[in-house]
């Protein structure tokens, strides 16, 4: 399998890029979706978060109130550290499990990882970064995802800088213009991915 790391800041459009890659034949391992899966009632991460912050972080129907958790952790660095200590090891383990499902195949596997820079993990065949101007990202989060502006800026500030993401990139997709131009850039990137020499089938899983 060919493994491509995909990252970008919140509001960058990386999930749109991932969707288009999948439409063109890629398989997707989505770190954010894994987090949501592990935060379902009964899962280990859910139970550990409940033990840390209590039932106040639940909605009336017993689900995790993700916005409330975000309000807590993005306002206090120590709370974010505590959350990361609960979530990151479990996500890494589950990502490994999902990657293993593609061993001994010729699949192109996109690993969408928002915190790729922060994780320190670089063992991919290539890394793609979706980059967007910070002010444009804030505007899109407020207009299209109904974020409070302060919340949007807090989340962006807690993530790696644009410069640190671009520094590790093998390919940068810019998303500062129209959706049509963004889509064209994604397709150009897919063509580049298709040109990468494919690893031998049966290669051990990079760790």
Short mmCIF file of N, CA, C and O in Angstrom, two decimals, residues 27-120:
data_model
loop_
_atom_site.label_atom_id
_atom_site.label_comp_id
_atom_site.label_asym_id
_atom_site.label_seq_id
_atom_site.Cartn_x
_atom_site.Cartn_y
_atom_site.Cartn_z
N UNK A 27 -8.33 4.96 -0.27
CA UNK A 27 -8.97 4.54 0.98
C UNK A 27 -8.61 5.56 2.05
O UNK A 27 -7.53 6.16 2.01
N UNK A 28 -9.49 5.77 3.01
CA UNK A 28 -9.29 6.82 4.01
C UNK A 28 -9.25 6.24 5.41
O UNK A 28 -10.11 5.45 5.80
N UNK A 29 -8.24 6.67 6.17
CA UNK A 29 -8.20 6.46 7.61
C UNK A 29 -8.22 7.84 8.24
O UNK A 29 -7.27 8.62 8.09
N UNK A 30 -9.33 8.18 8.89
CA UNK A 30 -9.60 9.54 9.37
C UNK A 30 -9.44 9.60 10.88
O UNK A 30 -10.23 9.01 11.62
N UNK A 31 -8.42 10.31 11.35
CA UNK A 31 -8.15 10.39 12.79
C UNK A 31 -9.31 11.02 13.54
O UNK A 31 -9.66 10.58 14.65
N UNK A 32 -9.94 12.05 12.97
CA UNK A 32 -11.08 12.69 13.65
C UNK A 32 -12.25 11.73 13.80
O UNK A 32 -12.93 11.72 14.84
N UNK A 33 -12.51 10.93 12.76
CA UNK A 33 -13.59 9.96 12.87
C UNK A 33 -13.27 8.90 13.91
O UNK A 33 -14.16 8.46 14.65
N UNK A 34 -12.01 8.51 14.00
CA UNK A 34 -11.60 7.55 15.03
C UNK A 34 -11.86 8.13 16.42
O UNK A 34 -12.35 7.45 17.31
N UNK A 35 -11.52 9.41 16.60
CA UNK A 35 -11.79 10.06 17.89
C UNK A 35 -13.27 10.00 18.21
O UNK A 35 -13.66 9.65 19.33
N UNK A 36 -14.10 10.34 17.22
CA UNK A 36 -15.56 10.30 17.47
C UNK A 36 -16.02 8.88 17.82
O UNK A 36 -16.85 8.70 18.71
N UNK A 37 -15.46 7.90 17.13
CA UNK A 37 -15.83 6.51 17.42
C UNK A 37 -15.44 6.12 18.85
O UNK A 37 -16.21 5.46 19.56
N UNK A 38 -14.25 6.55 19.27
CA UNK A 38 -13.74 6.18 20.60
C UNK A 38 -14.41 6.97 21.72
O UNK A 38 -14.29 6.60 22.89
N UNK A 39 -15.11 8.04 21.34
CA UNK A 39 -15.81 8.85 22.35
C UNK A 39 -17.28 8.49 22.47
O UNK A 39 -18.05 9.21 23.11
N UNK A 40 -17.66 7.36 21.89
CA UNK A 40 -19.04 6.89 22.04
C UNK A 40 -19.21 6.26 23.42
O UNK A 40 -18.28 5.69 23.99
N UNK A 41 -20.41 6.35 24.00
CA UNK A 41 -20.66 5.74 25.31
C UNK A 41 -20.24 4.28 25.34
O UNK A 41 -20.50 3.52 24.40
N UNK A 42 -19.53 3.92 26.41
CA UNK A 42 -19.07 2.55 26.58
C UNK A 42 -17.65 2.32 26.13
O UNK A 42 -17.01 1.35 26.54
N UNK A 43 -17.14 3.21 25.27
CA UNK A 43 -15.76 3.07 24.81
C UNK A 43 -14.79 3.57 25.90
O UNK A 43 -15.14 4.40 26.73
N UNK A 44 -13.56 3.07 25.84
CA UNK A 44 -12.58 3.38 26.89
C UNK A 44 -12.31 4.88 27.00
O UNK A 44 -12.24 5.42 28.11
N UNK A 45 -12.14 5.56 25.87
CA UNK A 45 -11.86 6.99 25.89
C UNK A 45 -13.02 7.74 26.53
O UNK A 45 -12.81 8.66 27.35
N UNK A 46 -14.23 7.37 26.18
CA UNK A 46 -15.43 8.00 26.76
C UNK A 46 -15.40 7.86 28.28
O UNK A 46 -15.62 8.83 29.03
N UNK A 47 -15.13 6.64 28.75
CA UNK A 47 -15.15 6.38 30.19
C UNK A 47 -14.05 7.16 30.91
O UNK A 47 -14.26 7.67 32.02
N UNK A 48 -12.88 7.27 30.28
CA UNK A 48 -11.78 8.00 30.92
C UNK A 48 -12.08 9.50 30.97
O UNK A 48 -11.74 10.18 31.95
N UNK A 49 -12.72 10.01 29.93
CA UNK A 49 -13.09 11.43 29.94
C UNK A 49 -14.16 11.69 31.00
O UNK A 49 -14.13 12.71 31.69
N UNK A 50 -15.07 10.75 31.13
CA UNK A 50 -16.12 10.89 32.14
C UNK A 50 -15.51 10.88 33.54
O UNK A 50 -15.92 11.65 34.43
N UNK A 51 -14.52 10.02 33.74
CA UNK A 51 -13.84 9.95 35.03
C UNK A 51 -13.09 11.25 35.33
O UNK A 51 -13.04 11.69 36.49
N UNK A 52 -12.55 11.90 34.29
CA UNK A 52 -11.77 13.13 34.47
C UNK A 52 -12.67 14.33 34.71
O UNK A 52 -12.42 15.14 35.60
N UNK A 53 -13.76 14.49 33.90
CA UNK A 53 -14.54 15.72 33.95
C UNK A 53 -15.96 15.55 34.47
O UNK A 53 -16.67 16.54 34.63
N UNK A 54 -16.38 14.32 34.70
CA UNK A 54 -17.70 14.10 35.28
C UNK A 54 -18.83 14.18 34.27
O UNK A 54 -18.63 14.45 33.08
N UNK A 55 -20.04 14.00 34.76
CA UNK A 55 -21.21 13.94 33.88
C UNK A 55 -21.62 15.30 33.30
O UNK A 55 -22.48 15.35 32.42
N UNK A 56 -20.98 16.37 33.76
CA UNK A 56 -21.30 17.69 33.20
C UNK A 56 -20.94 17.79 31.72
O UNK A 56 -21.44 18.69 31.03
N UNK A 57 -20.08 16.90 31.22
CA UNK A 57 -19.67 16.97 29.82
C UNK A 57 -20.60 16.16 28.91
O UNK A 57 -20.31 15.99 27.72
N UNK A 58 -21.71 15.67 29.47
CA UNK A 58 -22.64 14.88 28.68
C UNK A 58 -23.88 15.70 28.30
O UNK A 58 -24.28 16.62 29.01
N UNK A 59 -24.46 15.34 27.17
CA UNK A 59 -25.74 15.92 26.76
C UNK A 59 -26.86 15.22 27.53
O UNK A 59 -26.63 14.24 28.25
N UNK A 60 -28.06 15.68 27.35
CA UNK A 60 -29.20 15.11 28.07
C UNK A 60 -29.46 13.65 27.70
O UNK A 60 -30.05 12.90 28.49
N UNK A 61 -29.00 13.23 26.50
CA UNK A 61 -29.21 11.83 26.11
C UNK A 61 -27.99 10.95 26.34
O UNK A 61 -27.89 9.85 25.82
N UNK A 62 -27.03 11.47 27.13
CA UNK A 62 -25.88 10.65 27.54
C UNK A 62 -24.72 10.61 26.57
O UNK A 62 -23.77 9.86 26.78
N UNK A 63 -24.78 11.44 25.53
CA UNK A 63 -23.66 11.51 24.58
C UNK A 63 -22.66 12.58 25.06
O UNK A 63 -22.98 13.45 25.87
N UNK A 64 -21.46 12.48 24.53
CA UNK A 64 -20.45 13.47 24.86
C UNK A 64 -20.81 14.81 24.21
O UNK A 64 -21.12 14.87 23.02
N UNK A 65 -20.77 15.87 24.99
CA UNK A 65 -21.00 17.21 24.47
C UNK A 65 -19.66 17.75 23.97
O UNK A 65 -18.88 18.34 24.72
N UNK A 66 -19.39 17.53 22.70
CA UNK A 66 -18.07 17.85 22.14
C UNK A 66 -17.76 19.34 22.19
O UNK A 66 -16.62 19.74 22.43
N UNK A 67 -18.78 20.19 22.00
CA UNK A 67 -18.55 21.63 22.06
C UNK A 67 -18.19 22.06 23.48
O UNK A 67 -17.30 22.90 23.68
N UNK A 68 -18.86 21.49 24.47
CA UNK A 68 -18.54 21.82 25.86
C UNK A 68 -17.12 21.38 26.20
O UNK A 68 -16.37 22.12 26.87
N UNK A 69 -16.75 20.19 25.76
CA UNK A 69 -15.38 19.72 26.00
C UNK A 69 -14.38 20.68 25.34
O UNK A 69 -13.36 21.04 25.94
N UNK A 70 -14.67 21.09 24.12
CA UNK A 70 -13.79 22.03 23.42
C UNK A 70 -13.67 23.35 24.19
O UNK A 70 -12.57 23.91 24.30
N UNK A 71 -14.79 23.83 24.74
CA UNK A 71 -14.75 25.07 25.51
C UNK A 71 -13.83 24.93 26.72
O UNK A 71 -13.14 25.88 27.11
N UNK A 72 -13.83 23.74 27.33
CA UNK A 72 -12.99 23.50 28.50
C UNK A 72 -11.52 23.44 28.12
O UNK A 72 -10.67 24.14 28.68
N UNK A 73 -11.21 22.60 27.13
CA UNK A 73 -9.79 22.30 26.86
C UNK A 73 -9.08 23.40 26.08
O UNK A 73 -7.86 23.57 26.22
N UNK A 74 -9.82 24.16 25.26
CA UNK A 74 -9.14 25.19 24.48
C UNK A 74 -9.00 26.50 25.25
O UNK A 74 -8.42 27.46 24.74
N UNK A 75 -9.50 26.53 26.47
CA UNK A 75 -9.32 27.72 27.30
C UNK A 75 -8.26 27.53 28.38
O UNK A 75 -7.78 28.51 28.96
N UNK A 76 -7.88 26.26 28.63
CA UNK A 76 -6.90 25.97 29.68
C UNK A 76 -5.90 24.94 29.18
O UNK A 76 -6.28 23.78 28.92
N UNK A 77 -4.63 25.33 29.04
CA UNK A 77 -3.62 24.41 28.49
C UNK A 77 -3.52 23.09 29.25
O UNK A 77 -3.33 22.04 28.64
N UNK A 78 -3.67 23.13 30.57
CA UNK A 78 -3.54 21.89 31.35
C UNK A 78 -4.68 20.91 31.06
O UNK A 78 -4.50 19.68 31.09
N UNK A 79 -5.84 21.46 30.74
CA UNK A 79 -6.97 20.60 30.39
C UNK A 79 -6.76 19.95 29.02
O UNK A 79 -7.10 18.78 28.81
N UNK A 80 -6.20 20.72 28.09
CA UNK A 80 -5.90 20.17 26.76
C UNK A 80 -4.85 19.07 26.87
O UNK A 80 -4.96 18.03 26.21
N UNK A 81 -3.86 19.27 27.72
CA UNK A 81 -2.83 18.24 27.94
C UNK A 81 -3.46 16.97 28.49
O UNK A 81 -3.11 15.85 28.08
N UNK A 82 -4.39 17.13 29.43
CA UNK A 82 -5.07 15.97 30.02
C UNK A 82 -5.89 15.23 28.97
O UNK A 82 -5.89 13.98 28.92
N UNK A 83 -6.58 15.97 28.12
CA UNK A 83 -7.38 15.33 27.06
C UNK A 83 -6.48 14.57 26.09
O UNK A 83 -6.77 13.43 25.72
N UNK A 84 -5.39 15.21 25.68
CA UNK A 84 -4.47 14.56 24.73
C UNK A 84 -3.90 13.27 25.31
O UNK A 84 -3.71 12.29 24.58
N UNK A 85 -3.63 13.26 26.61
CA UNK A 85 -3.08 12.06 27.25
C UNK A 85 -4.08 10.91 27.23
O UNK A 85 -3.68 9.73 27.19
N UNK A 86 -5.35 11.23 27.23
CA UNK A 86 -6.39 10.20 27.15
C UNK A 86 -6.61 9.74 25.71
O UNK A 86 -6.68 8.54 25.43
N UNK A 87 -6.68 10.71 24.80
CA UNK A 87 -7.12 10.42 23.44
C UNK A 87 -6.01 9.89 22.54
O UNK A 87 -6.19 8.90 21.81
N UNK A 88 -4.84 10.51 22.57
CA UNK A 88 -3.82 10.21 21.56
C UNK A 88 -3.34 8.76 21.54
O UNK A 88 -3.26 8.16 20.45
N UNK A 89 -3.04 8.14 22.69
CA UNK A 89 -2.59 6.74 22.62
C UNK A 89 -3.65 5.81 22.04
O UNK A 89 -3.33 4.90 21.26
N UNK A 90 -4.90 6.05 22.40
CA UNK A 90 -5.98 5.19 21.89
C UNK A 90 -6.17 5.39 20.39
O UNK A 90 -6.42 4.42 19.66
N UNK A 91 -6.06 6.62 19.93
CA UNK A 91 -6.22 6.90 18.50
C UNK A 91 -5.08 6.27 17.71
O UNK A 91 -5.30 5.66 16.66
N UNK A 92 -3.87 6.39 18.21
CA UNK A 92 -2.72 5.80 17.51
C UNK A 92 -2.90 4.28 17.38
O UNK A 92 -2.64 3.70 16.32
N UNK A 93 -3.35 3.64 18.45
CA UNK A 93 -3.56 2.19 18.40
C UNK A 93 -4.62 1.81 17.38
O UNK A 93 -4.45 0.86 16.60
N UNK A 94 -5.73 2.56 17.35
CA UNK A 94 -6.80 2.24 16.42
C UNK A 94 -6.40 2.56 14.98
O UNK A 94 -6.78 1.83 14.05
N UNK A 95 -5.61 3.61 14.79
CA UNK A 95 -5.13 3.91 13.45
C UNK A 95 -4.26 2.77 12.93
O UNK A 95 -4.34 2.38 11.76
N UNK A 96 -3.42 2.23 13.79
CA UNK A 96 -2.59 1.09 13.40
C UNK A 96 -3.46 -0.09 12.98
O UNK A 96 -3.20 -0.74 11.96
N UNK A 97 -4.52 -0.34 13.74
CA UNK A 97 -5.42 -1.44 13.40
C UNK A 97 -6.05 -1.24 12.02
O UNK A 97 -6.16 -2.18 11.23
N UNK A 98 -6.47 -0.01 11.72
CA UNK A 98 -7.14 0.26 10.45
C UNK A 98 -6.15 0.26 9.28
O UNK A 98 -6.50 -0.13 8.17
N UNK A 99 -4.93 0.68 9.55
CA UNK A 99 -3.90 0.61 8.52
C UNK A 99 -3.59 -0.84 8.17
O UNK A 99 -3.38 -1.18 6.99
N UNK A 100 -3.55 -1.68 9.19
CA UNK A 100 -3.21 -3.09 8.96
C UNK A 100 -4.21 -3.77 8.03
O UNK A 100 -3.87 -4.75 7.36
N UNK A 101 -5.43 -3.25 7.99
CA UNK A 101 -6.45 -3.84 7.10
C UNK A 101 -6.06 -3.68 5.63
O UNK A 101 -6.60 -4.39 4.76
N UNK A 102 -5.12 -2.78 5.33
CA UNK A 102 -4.73 -2.54 3.93
C UNK A 102 -3.38 -3.19 3.58
O UNK A 102 -2.90 -3.02 2.46
N UNK A 103 -2.80 -3.90 4.53
CA UNK A 103 -1.56 -4.59 4.24
C UNK A 103 -1.79 -5.61 3.12
O UNK A 103 -2.88 -6.16 2.96
N UNK A 104 -0.74 -5.85 2.37
CA UNK A 104 -0.81 -6.82 1.26
C UNK A 104 -1.81 -6.41 0.18
O UNK A 104 -2.39 -7.25 -0.50
N UNK A 105 -2.03 -5.10 0.06
CA UNK A 105 -2.86 -4.57 -1.02
C UNK A 105 -2.05 -3.51 -1.77
O UNK A 105 -0.98 -3.08 -1.31
N UNK A 106 -2.58 -3.09 -2.89
CA UNK A 106 -1.96 -2.00 -3.66
C UNK A 106 -2.74 -0.70 -3.46
O UNK A 106 -2.68 0.21 -4.27
N UNK A 107 -3.50 -0.61 -2.35
CA UNK A 107 -4.33 0.56 -2.09
C UNK A 107 -3.50 1.81 -1.84
O UNK A 107 -2.40 1.75 -1.27
N UNK A 108 -4.06 2.95 -2.25
CA UNK A 108 -3.54 4.24 -1.81
C UNK A 108 -4.34 4.63 -0.58
O UNK A 108 -5.56 4.82 -0.65
N UNK A 109 -3.67 4.73 0.56
CA UNK A 109 -4.34 4.98 1.83
C UNK A 109 -4.01 6.41 2.27
O UNK A 109 -2.85 6.76 2.47
N UNK A 110 -5.06 7.21 2.42
CA UNK A 110 -4.92 8.58 2.91
C UNK A 110 -5.16 8.56 4.41
O UNK A 110 -6.22 8.13 4.87
N UNK A 111 -4.17 9.00 5.18
CA UNK A 111 -4.32 9.10 6.63
C UNK A 111 -4.52 10.58 6.97
O UNK A 111 -3.57 11.36 6.95
N UNK A 112 -5.76 10.93 7.25
CA UNK A 112 -6.10 12.33 7.54
C UNK A 112 -5.87 12.57 9.03
O UNK A 112 -6.61 12.07 9.88
N UNK A 113 -4.83 13.36 9.34
CA UNK A 113 -4.41 13.55 10.73
C UNK A 113 -4.23 15.05 11.00
O UNK A 113 -3.21 15.64 10.61
N UNK A 114 -5.20 15.69 11.65
CA UNK A 114 -5.08 17.12 11.91
C UNK A 114 -3.82 17.49 12.69
O UNK A 114 -3.21 18.52 12.43
N UNK A 115 -3.44 16.66 13.66
CA UNK A 115 -2.30 16.97 14.52
C UNK A 115 -1.05 16.21 14.09
O UNK A 115 -0.27 15.75 14.91
N UNK A 116 -0.84 16.12 12.79
CA UNK A 116 0.30 15.38 12.27
C UNK A 116 1.62 15.99 12.73
O UNK A 116 2.54 15.28 13.17
N UNK A 117 1.75 17.30 12.67
CA UNK A 117 2.98 17.96 13.11
C UNK A 117 3.21 17.70 14.59
O UNK A 117 4.31 17.32 15.02
N UNK A 118 2.16 17.86 15.39
CA UNK A 118 2.29 17.71 16.83
C UNK A 118 2.64 16.27 17.23
O UNK A 118 3.31 16.04 18.23
N UNK A 119 2.17 15.31 16.44
CA UNK A 119 2.42 13.90 16.78
C UNK A 119 3.87 13.50 16.58
O UNK A 119 4.35 12.54 17.20
N UNK A 120 4.56 14.20 15.70
CA UNK A 120 5.95 13.85 15.41
C UNK A 120 6.09 12.68 14.46
O UNK A 120 7.20 12.28 14.12
#
